[in-house]
C-alpha positions as a printed Julia matrix, in Angstrom:
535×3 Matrix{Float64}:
  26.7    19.97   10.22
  30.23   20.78   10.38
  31.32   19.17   13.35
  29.72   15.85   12.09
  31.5    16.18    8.93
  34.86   16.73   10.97
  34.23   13.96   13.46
  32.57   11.09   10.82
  35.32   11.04    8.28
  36.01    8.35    5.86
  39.25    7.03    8.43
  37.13    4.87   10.38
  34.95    3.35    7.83
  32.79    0.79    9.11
  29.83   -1.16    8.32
  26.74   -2.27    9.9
  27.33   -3.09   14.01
  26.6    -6.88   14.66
  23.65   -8.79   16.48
  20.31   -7.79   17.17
  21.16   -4.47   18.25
  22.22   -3.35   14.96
  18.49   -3.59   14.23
  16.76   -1.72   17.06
  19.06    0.75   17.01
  19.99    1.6    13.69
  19.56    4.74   11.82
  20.49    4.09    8.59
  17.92    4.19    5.76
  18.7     0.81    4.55
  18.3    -1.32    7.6
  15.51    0.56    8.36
  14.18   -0.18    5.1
  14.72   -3.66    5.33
  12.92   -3.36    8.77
   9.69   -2.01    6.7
   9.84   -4.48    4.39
  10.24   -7.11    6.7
   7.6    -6.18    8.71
   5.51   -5.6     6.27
   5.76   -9.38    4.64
   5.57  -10.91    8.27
   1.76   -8.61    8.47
   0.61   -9.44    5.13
   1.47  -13.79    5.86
  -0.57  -12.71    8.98
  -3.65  -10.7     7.61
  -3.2   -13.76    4.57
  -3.87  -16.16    6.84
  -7.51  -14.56    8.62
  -8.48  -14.13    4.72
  -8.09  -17.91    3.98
  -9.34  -18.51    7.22
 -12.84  -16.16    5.64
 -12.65  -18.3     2.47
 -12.38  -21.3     3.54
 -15.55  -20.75    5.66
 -17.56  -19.57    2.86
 -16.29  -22.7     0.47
 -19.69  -23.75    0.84
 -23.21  -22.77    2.67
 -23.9   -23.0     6.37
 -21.41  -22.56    9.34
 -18.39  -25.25    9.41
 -15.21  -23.62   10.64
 -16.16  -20.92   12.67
 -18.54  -19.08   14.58
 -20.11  -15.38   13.1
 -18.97  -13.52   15.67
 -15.4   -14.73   15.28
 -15.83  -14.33   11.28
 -16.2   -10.83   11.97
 -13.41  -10.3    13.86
 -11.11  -11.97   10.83
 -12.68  -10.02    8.41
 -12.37   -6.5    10.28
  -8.49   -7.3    11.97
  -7.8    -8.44    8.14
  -8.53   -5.41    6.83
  -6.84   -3.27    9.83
  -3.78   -5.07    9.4
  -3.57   -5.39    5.67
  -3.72   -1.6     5.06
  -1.97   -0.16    8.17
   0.36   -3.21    8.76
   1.53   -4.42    5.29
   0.32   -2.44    2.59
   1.54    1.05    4.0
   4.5    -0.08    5.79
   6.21   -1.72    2.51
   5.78    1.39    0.68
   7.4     2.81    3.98
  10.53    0.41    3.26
  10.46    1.24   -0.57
  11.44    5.01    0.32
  13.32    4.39    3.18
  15.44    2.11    0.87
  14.81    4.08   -3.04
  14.46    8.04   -1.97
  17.91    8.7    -0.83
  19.83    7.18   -3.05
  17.18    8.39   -6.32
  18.13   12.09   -5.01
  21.71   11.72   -4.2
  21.27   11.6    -0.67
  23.4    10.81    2.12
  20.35    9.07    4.25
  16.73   10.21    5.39
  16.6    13.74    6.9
  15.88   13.13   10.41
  17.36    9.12   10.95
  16.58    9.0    14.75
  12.85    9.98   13.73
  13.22    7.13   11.36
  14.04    4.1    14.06
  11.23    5.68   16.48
   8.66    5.49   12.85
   9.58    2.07   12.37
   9.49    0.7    16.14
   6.0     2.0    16.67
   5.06   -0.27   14.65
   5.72   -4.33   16.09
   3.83   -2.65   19.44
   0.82   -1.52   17.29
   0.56   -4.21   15.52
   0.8    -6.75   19.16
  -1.57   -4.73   20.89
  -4.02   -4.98   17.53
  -3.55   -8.42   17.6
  -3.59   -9.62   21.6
  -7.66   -7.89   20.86
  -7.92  -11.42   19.58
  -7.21  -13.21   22.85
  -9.2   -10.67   25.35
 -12.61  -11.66   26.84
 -15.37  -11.03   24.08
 -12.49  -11.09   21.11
 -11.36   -8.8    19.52
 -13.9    -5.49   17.5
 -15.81   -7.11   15.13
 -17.46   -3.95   13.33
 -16.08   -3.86   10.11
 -12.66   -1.71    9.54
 -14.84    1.28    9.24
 -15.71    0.87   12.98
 -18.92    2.47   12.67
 -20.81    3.72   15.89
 -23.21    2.43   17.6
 -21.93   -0.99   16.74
 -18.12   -0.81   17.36
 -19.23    0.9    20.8
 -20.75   -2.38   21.54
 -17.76   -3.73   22.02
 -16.01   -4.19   25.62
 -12.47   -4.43   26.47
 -11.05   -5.08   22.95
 -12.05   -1.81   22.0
  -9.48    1.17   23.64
  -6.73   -1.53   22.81
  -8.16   -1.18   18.77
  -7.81    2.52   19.45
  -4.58    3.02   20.88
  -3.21    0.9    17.6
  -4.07    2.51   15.81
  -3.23    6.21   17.06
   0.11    4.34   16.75
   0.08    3.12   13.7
  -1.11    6.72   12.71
   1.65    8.4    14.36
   4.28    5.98   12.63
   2.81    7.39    9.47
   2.99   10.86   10.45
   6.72   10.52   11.53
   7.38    8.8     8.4
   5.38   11.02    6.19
   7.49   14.25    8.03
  11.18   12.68    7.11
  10.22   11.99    3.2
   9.27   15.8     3.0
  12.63   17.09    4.79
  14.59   14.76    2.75
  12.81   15.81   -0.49
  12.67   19.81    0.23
  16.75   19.38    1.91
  18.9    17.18    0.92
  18.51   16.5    -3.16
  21.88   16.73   -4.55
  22.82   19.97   -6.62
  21.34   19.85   -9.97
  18.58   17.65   -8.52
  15.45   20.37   -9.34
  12.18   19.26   -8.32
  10.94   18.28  -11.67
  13.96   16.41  -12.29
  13.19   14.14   -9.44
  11.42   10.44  -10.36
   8.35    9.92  -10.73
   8.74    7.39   -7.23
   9.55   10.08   -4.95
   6.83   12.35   -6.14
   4.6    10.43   -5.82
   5.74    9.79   -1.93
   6.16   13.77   -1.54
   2.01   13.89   -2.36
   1.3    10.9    -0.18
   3.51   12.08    2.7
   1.33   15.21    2.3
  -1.67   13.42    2.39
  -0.91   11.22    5.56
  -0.23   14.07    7.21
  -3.74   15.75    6.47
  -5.81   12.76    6.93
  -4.05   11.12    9.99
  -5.08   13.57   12.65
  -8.92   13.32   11.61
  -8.97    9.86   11.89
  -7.32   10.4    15.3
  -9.89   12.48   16.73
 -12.49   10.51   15.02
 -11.46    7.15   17.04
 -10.71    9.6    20.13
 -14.4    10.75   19.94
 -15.23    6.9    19.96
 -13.34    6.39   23.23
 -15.19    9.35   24.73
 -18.2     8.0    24.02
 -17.66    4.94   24.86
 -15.85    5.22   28.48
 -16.77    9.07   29.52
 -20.23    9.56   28.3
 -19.91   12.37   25.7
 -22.08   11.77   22.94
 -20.82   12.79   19.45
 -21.64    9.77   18.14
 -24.55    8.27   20.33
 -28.18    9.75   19.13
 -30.07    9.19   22.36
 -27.44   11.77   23.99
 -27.91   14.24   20.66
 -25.08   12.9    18.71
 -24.86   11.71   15.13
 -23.68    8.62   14.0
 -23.78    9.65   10.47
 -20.95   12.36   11.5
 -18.76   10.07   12.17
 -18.89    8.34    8.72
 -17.89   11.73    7.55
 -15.07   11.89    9.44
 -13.8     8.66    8.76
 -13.99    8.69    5.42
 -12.73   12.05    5.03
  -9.6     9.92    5.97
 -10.67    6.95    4.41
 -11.35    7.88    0.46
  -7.53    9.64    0.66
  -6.44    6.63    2.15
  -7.2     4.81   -0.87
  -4.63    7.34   -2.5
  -2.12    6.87    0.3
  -1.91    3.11   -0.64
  -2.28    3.69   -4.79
  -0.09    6.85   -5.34
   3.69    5.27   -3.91
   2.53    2.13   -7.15
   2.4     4.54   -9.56
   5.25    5.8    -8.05
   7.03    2.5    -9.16
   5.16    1.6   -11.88
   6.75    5.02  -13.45
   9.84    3.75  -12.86
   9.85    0.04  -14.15
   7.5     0.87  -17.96
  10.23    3.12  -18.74
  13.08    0.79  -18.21
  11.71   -2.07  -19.5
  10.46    0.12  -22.7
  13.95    1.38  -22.76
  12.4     4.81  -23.39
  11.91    8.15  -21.74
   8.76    8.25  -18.91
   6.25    9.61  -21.53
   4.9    12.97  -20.51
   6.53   13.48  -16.97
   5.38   16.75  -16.34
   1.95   15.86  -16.9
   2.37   12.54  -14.73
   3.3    14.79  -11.72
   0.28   17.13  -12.08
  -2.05   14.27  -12.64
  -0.52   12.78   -9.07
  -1.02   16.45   -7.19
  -4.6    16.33   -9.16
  -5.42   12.89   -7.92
  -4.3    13.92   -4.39
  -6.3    16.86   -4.18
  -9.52   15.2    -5.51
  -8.86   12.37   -3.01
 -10.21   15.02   -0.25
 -13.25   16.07   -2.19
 -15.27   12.61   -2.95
 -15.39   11.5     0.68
 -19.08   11.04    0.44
 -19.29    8.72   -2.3
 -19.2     6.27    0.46
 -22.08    6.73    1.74
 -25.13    7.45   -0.84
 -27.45    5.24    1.12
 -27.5     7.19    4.49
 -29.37    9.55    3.19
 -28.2    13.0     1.85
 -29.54   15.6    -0.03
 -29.93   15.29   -3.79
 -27.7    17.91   -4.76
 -24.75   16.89   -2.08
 -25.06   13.28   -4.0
 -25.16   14.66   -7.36
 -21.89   17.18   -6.34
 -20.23   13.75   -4.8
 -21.1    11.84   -8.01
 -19.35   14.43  -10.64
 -16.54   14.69   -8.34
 -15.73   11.16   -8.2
 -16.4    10.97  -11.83
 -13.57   13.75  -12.15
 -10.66   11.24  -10.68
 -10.68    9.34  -13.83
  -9.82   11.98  -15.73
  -6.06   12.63  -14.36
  -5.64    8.84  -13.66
  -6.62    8.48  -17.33
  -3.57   10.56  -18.07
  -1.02    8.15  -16.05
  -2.51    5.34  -18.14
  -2.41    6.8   -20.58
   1.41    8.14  -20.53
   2.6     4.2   -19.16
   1.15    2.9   -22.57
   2.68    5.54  -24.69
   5.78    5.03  -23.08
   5.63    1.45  -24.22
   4.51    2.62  -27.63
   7.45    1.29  -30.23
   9.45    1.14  -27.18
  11.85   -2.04  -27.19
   9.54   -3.97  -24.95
  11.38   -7.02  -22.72
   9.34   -9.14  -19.95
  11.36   -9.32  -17.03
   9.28  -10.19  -13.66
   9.28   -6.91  -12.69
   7.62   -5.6   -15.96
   4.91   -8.29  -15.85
   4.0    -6.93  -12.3
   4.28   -3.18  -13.56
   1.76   -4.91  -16.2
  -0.23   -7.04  -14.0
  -1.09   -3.39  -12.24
  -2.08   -1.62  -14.67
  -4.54   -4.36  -16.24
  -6.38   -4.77  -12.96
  -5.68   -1.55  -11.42
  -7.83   -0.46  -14.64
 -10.27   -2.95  -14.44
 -10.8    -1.77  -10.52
 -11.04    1.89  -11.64
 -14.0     0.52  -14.38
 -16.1    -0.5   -11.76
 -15.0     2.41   -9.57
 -17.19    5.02  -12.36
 -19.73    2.25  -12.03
 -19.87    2.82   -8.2
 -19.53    6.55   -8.72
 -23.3     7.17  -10.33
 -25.23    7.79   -6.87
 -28.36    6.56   -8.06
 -27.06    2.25   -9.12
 -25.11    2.77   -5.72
 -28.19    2.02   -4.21
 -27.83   -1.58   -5.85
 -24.11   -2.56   -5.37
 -24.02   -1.24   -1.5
 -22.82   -3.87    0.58
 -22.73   -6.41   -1.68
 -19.61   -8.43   -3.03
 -19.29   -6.74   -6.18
 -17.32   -4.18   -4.33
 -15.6    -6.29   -1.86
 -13.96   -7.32   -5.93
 -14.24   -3.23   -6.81
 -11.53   -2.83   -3.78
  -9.61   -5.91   -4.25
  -8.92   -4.72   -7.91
  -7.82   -1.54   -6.88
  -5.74   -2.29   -3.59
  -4.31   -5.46   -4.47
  -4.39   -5.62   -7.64
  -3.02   -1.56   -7.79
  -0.78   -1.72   -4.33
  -0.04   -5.11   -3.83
   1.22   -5.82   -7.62
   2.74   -2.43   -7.5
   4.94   -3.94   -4.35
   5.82   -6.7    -6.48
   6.78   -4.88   -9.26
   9.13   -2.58   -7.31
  10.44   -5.48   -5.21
  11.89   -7.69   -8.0
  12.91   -4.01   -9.64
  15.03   -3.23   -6.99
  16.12   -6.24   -5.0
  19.15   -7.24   -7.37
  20.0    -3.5    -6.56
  19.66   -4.16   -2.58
  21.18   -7.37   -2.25
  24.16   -7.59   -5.18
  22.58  -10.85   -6.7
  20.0   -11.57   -9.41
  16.57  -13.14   -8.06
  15.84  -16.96   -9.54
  13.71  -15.38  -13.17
  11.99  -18.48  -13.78
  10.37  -18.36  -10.1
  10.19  -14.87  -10.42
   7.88  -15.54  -13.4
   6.32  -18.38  -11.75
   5.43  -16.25   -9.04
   3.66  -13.56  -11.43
   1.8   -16.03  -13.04
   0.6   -17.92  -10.41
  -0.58  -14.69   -8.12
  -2.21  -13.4   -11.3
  -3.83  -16.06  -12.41
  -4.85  -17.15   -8.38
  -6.07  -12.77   -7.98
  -8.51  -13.24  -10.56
 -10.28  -16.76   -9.94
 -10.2   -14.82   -6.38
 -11.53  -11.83   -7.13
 -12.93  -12.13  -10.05
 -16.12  -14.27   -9.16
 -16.93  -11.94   -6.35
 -18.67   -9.42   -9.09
 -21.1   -11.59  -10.71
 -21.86  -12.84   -6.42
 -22.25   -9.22   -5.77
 -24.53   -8.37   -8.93
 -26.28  -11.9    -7.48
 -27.13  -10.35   -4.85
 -25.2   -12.1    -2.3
 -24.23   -9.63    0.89
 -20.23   -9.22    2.48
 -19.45  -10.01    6.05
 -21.81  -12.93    6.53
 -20.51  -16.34    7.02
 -22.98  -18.2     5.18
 -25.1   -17.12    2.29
 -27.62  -19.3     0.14
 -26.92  -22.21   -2.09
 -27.42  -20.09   -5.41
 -24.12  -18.85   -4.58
 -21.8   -21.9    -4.23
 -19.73  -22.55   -7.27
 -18.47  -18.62   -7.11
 -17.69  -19.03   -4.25
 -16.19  -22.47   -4.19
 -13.84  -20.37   -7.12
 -13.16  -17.62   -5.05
 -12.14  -19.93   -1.79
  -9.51  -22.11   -4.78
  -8.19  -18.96   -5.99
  -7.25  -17.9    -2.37
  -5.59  -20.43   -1.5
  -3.41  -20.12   -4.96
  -2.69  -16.7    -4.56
  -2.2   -16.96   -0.99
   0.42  -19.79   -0.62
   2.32  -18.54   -3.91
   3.71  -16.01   -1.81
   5.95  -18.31    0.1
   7.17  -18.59   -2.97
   7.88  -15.32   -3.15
   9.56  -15.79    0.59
  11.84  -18.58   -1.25
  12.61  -15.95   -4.14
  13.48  -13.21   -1.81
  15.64  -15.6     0.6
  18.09  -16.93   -2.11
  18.55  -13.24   -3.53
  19.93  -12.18    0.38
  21.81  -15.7     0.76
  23.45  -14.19   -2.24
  22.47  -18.06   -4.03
  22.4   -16.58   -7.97
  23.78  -14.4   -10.52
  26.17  -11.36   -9.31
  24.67   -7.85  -10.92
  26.91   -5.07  -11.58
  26.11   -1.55  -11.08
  23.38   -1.28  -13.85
  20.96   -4.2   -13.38
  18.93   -3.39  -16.07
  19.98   -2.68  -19.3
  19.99    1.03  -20.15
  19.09    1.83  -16.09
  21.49    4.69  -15.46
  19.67    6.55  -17.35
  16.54    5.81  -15.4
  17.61    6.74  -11.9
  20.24    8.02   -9.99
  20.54    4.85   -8.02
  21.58    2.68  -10.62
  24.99    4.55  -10.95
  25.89    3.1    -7.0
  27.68   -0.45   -6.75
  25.36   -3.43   -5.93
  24.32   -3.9    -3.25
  24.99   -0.09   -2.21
  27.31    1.06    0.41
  26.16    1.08    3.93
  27.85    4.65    4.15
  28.93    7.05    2.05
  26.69    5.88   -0.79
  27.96    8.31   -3.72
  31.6     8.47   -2.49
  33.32    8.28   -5.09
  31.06    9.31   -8.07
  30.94   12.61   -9.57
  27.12   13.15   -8.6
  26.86   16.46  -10.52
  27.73   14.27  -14.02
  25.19   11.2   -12.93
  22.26   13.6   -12.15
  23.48   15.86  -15.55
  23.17   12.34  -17.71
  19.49   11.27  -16.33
């Protein structure tokens, strides 16, 4: 450490290198978070697109747009990469960008581990993709990618697998550098539950991807074996189970759910309290509530799949356990609206997000207990009320929470206040398009009306012809968000000072830096031991 304190002194200040190399080789924590975040918005315009492309097929009965088989594929490559391509990579950029600079760091801990996290990714994500364009398209099973029908599959399926080891071991990576940052390089005076609420929430998650990732790893590995050097874990005329592998997956795939949900709260626990200009009600109890949620995420696995056929006590034990979740995440709702109790409430876009979340985030977590009770599972399996149960809770809960922290911090990252109106225009539209979306899909599922099937019976037009209008809303108001986002970096609006918000410095450590922040040296300058002291 000392001789790259003695060689890297402030005489040769410099900022960012020029042309395209500055962005594959990079290692600060801001480029690479604007690499994330990038990504991340290119991946959700493209996983957008194969979800219009399933809504506008089902705008009305029978087959007009495209084939089944090709259906399939959109809906299991949307749902690959919406949650390993968008979803988790923007909450990647949030702490490359927020963690840092909320702790009084320098940069990440290990910054040439961060460019190889980040670079993983475009390669993962081109290899998922090109699946599309090989003979017999790309896996078509669902994002689950149960056996025996994923091993159905030819040549489209090792290319699915090697993805997403990738995309796995991008996590991992990623997951590694927020702990050493967290556990190394806070800045003195900076105790553990003095940190936000933001970056404890990543700590648990990074904790999580790294438990998780590796099963899912050997899950899909086991697939691969099966499939190309006749093992049979999976494959029940060689002895295998195919149930097994449902229990592996969704011992990664309930905690998963977490992994997307837990960085929102994150944010959503740092935008109430600003915009409430109060104190984050109940911290301490917001942190164990997170570690709660986190370890309960690993318990419930099962709850996914009552109708295989377990025992009646194993269902009962999975049904109290899930039941048990709502009790901390009670807590964190609890705590947002009693921070907003008398607080002096203003509606800035990034508040209506932090809003937004919570309202359907709660409504996703209603239907969630209704899921929960083994016995009515038996009813809503498969159906489209919880195609809506997951939209609610991942979109509604990790995509609004994105929003919320975007238009929270982007005046921060870029020196210049977003366009309000279109911020708000943006809120309302994506709200109000979410729930003619989503919101239909419960009474089709209750209807009886089954998910991934391209047509359906003619009982169940007008939902969906609601569903297929609120798509499209949703979905093209985020070029509108593109728009936003563009004239904040062309620097086109109102210059911000140090404090954004009113009242933020005493809501994070970050709002005591210049906007936008330094590209080295961040708190040069500032006497760190007073801004952490004042928080």
């Amino acid at each position: 450490m000392a001789t790259v304190a003695d060689t890297h002194t402030a005489e040769h200040e410099h900022g960012p290198a020029k042309g395209i190399m500055r962005w594959i080789t990079t290692t600060n924590h801001k480029d690479i978070g604007t690499l994330y975040l990038t990504f991340a918005m290119a991946m959700f315009l493209v996983g957008g697109a194969m979800a219009l492309i399933i809504r506008a097929e089902l705008y009305q009965p029978g087959l007009q747009l495209v084939d089944p088989h090709f259906f399939n594929q959109m809906t299991t490559l949307h749902a690959l990469i919406m949650v390993f391509g968008a979803v988790m990579p923007a909450f990647a950029g949030f702490a490359n960008w927020m963690i840092p600079p909320m702790i009084g760091a320098p940069d990440m801990a290990l910054p040439r581990m961060n460019n190889w996290s980040f670079w993983v990714l475009p390669f993962a994500a081109a290899m998922l993709s090109a699946t599309l364009f090989m003979d017999g398209g790309a896996v078509a099973s669902g994002w689950t990618l149960y056996p025996p029908l994923v091993l159905q599959f030819g040549n489209a399926l090792p290319f699915t697998i090697f993805s997403v080891h990738l995309l796995g071991l991008s996590s991992i990576m990623a997951a590694i550098n927020i702990i050493v940052t967290i556990f190394n390089l806070r800045a003195p005076g900076m105790t553990m539950m003095k940190m936000p609420m933001f970056c404890w929430a990543w700590l648990i998650t990074a904790f999580l991807l790294i438990l998780v990732m590796p099963v899912l790893a050997g899950a899909v590995t086991m697939l691969l074996t099966d499939k190309f050097f006749d093992t049979s874990f999976f494959d029940a005329a060689g002895g295998g189970d195919p149930v097994l592998f449902q229990h592996l997956f969704w011992f990664f795939g309930h905690p998963e759910v977490y992994i997307i949900i837990l960085p929102a709260f994150g944010i959503i626990s740092q935008v109430v309290p600003t915009f409430s200009r109060k104190p984050l009600f109940g911290k301490n109890s917001m942190v164990f509530a997170t570690a709660v949620i986190g370890f309960l995420s690993f318990i419930v696995w099962a709850h996914h799949q009552f109708t295989v056929g377990m025992p009646v006590p194993a269902e009962l034990y999975f049904m109290y356990a899930t039941m048990l979740i709502a009790v901390p995440t009670g807590v964190k709702v609890f705590n947002w609206l009693a921070t907003m109790w008398k607080g002096s409430l203003t509606f800035e876009t990034p508040m209506l997000h932090a809003l937004g979340f919570i309202v359907l985030f709660v409504f996703g977590g209603f239907t969630g207990i209704m899921m929960s009770q083994a016995p009515v599972d038996l009813y809503y399996h498969d159906n489209y009320f919880i195609v809506a149960h997951f939209h609610y809770t991942l979109v509604g809960g990790g995509v609004f929470g994105i929003f919320a922290g975007l238009f929270y911090w982007l005046p921060k990252w870029t020196g210049t206040m977003y366009d309000e109106k279109l911020g708000k225009l943006h809120f309302w539209l994506s709200f109000l398009g979410f729930n003619l979306l989503f919101m239909p899909q419960h009474f089709l599922g209750l209807a009886g009306m089954p998910r991934r099937i391209p047509d359906y019976a003619v009982q169940f037009t007008e939902f969906n012809q609601m569903s297929t209008v609120g798509a499209f809303i949703f979905g093209f108001t985020q070029l509108l968000l593109i728009y936003i986002v563009y004239k904040c970096v062309k620097g086109e609006g109102e210059k911000v000072g140090d404090e954004v918000w009113e009242g933020a410095k005493s809501h994070g450590l970050e709002w005591n830096l210049p906007s936008p922040m330094p590209y080295h040296h961040s708190f040069e300058g500032i006497d760190i031991h007073k801004a952490v002291a004042d928080e």
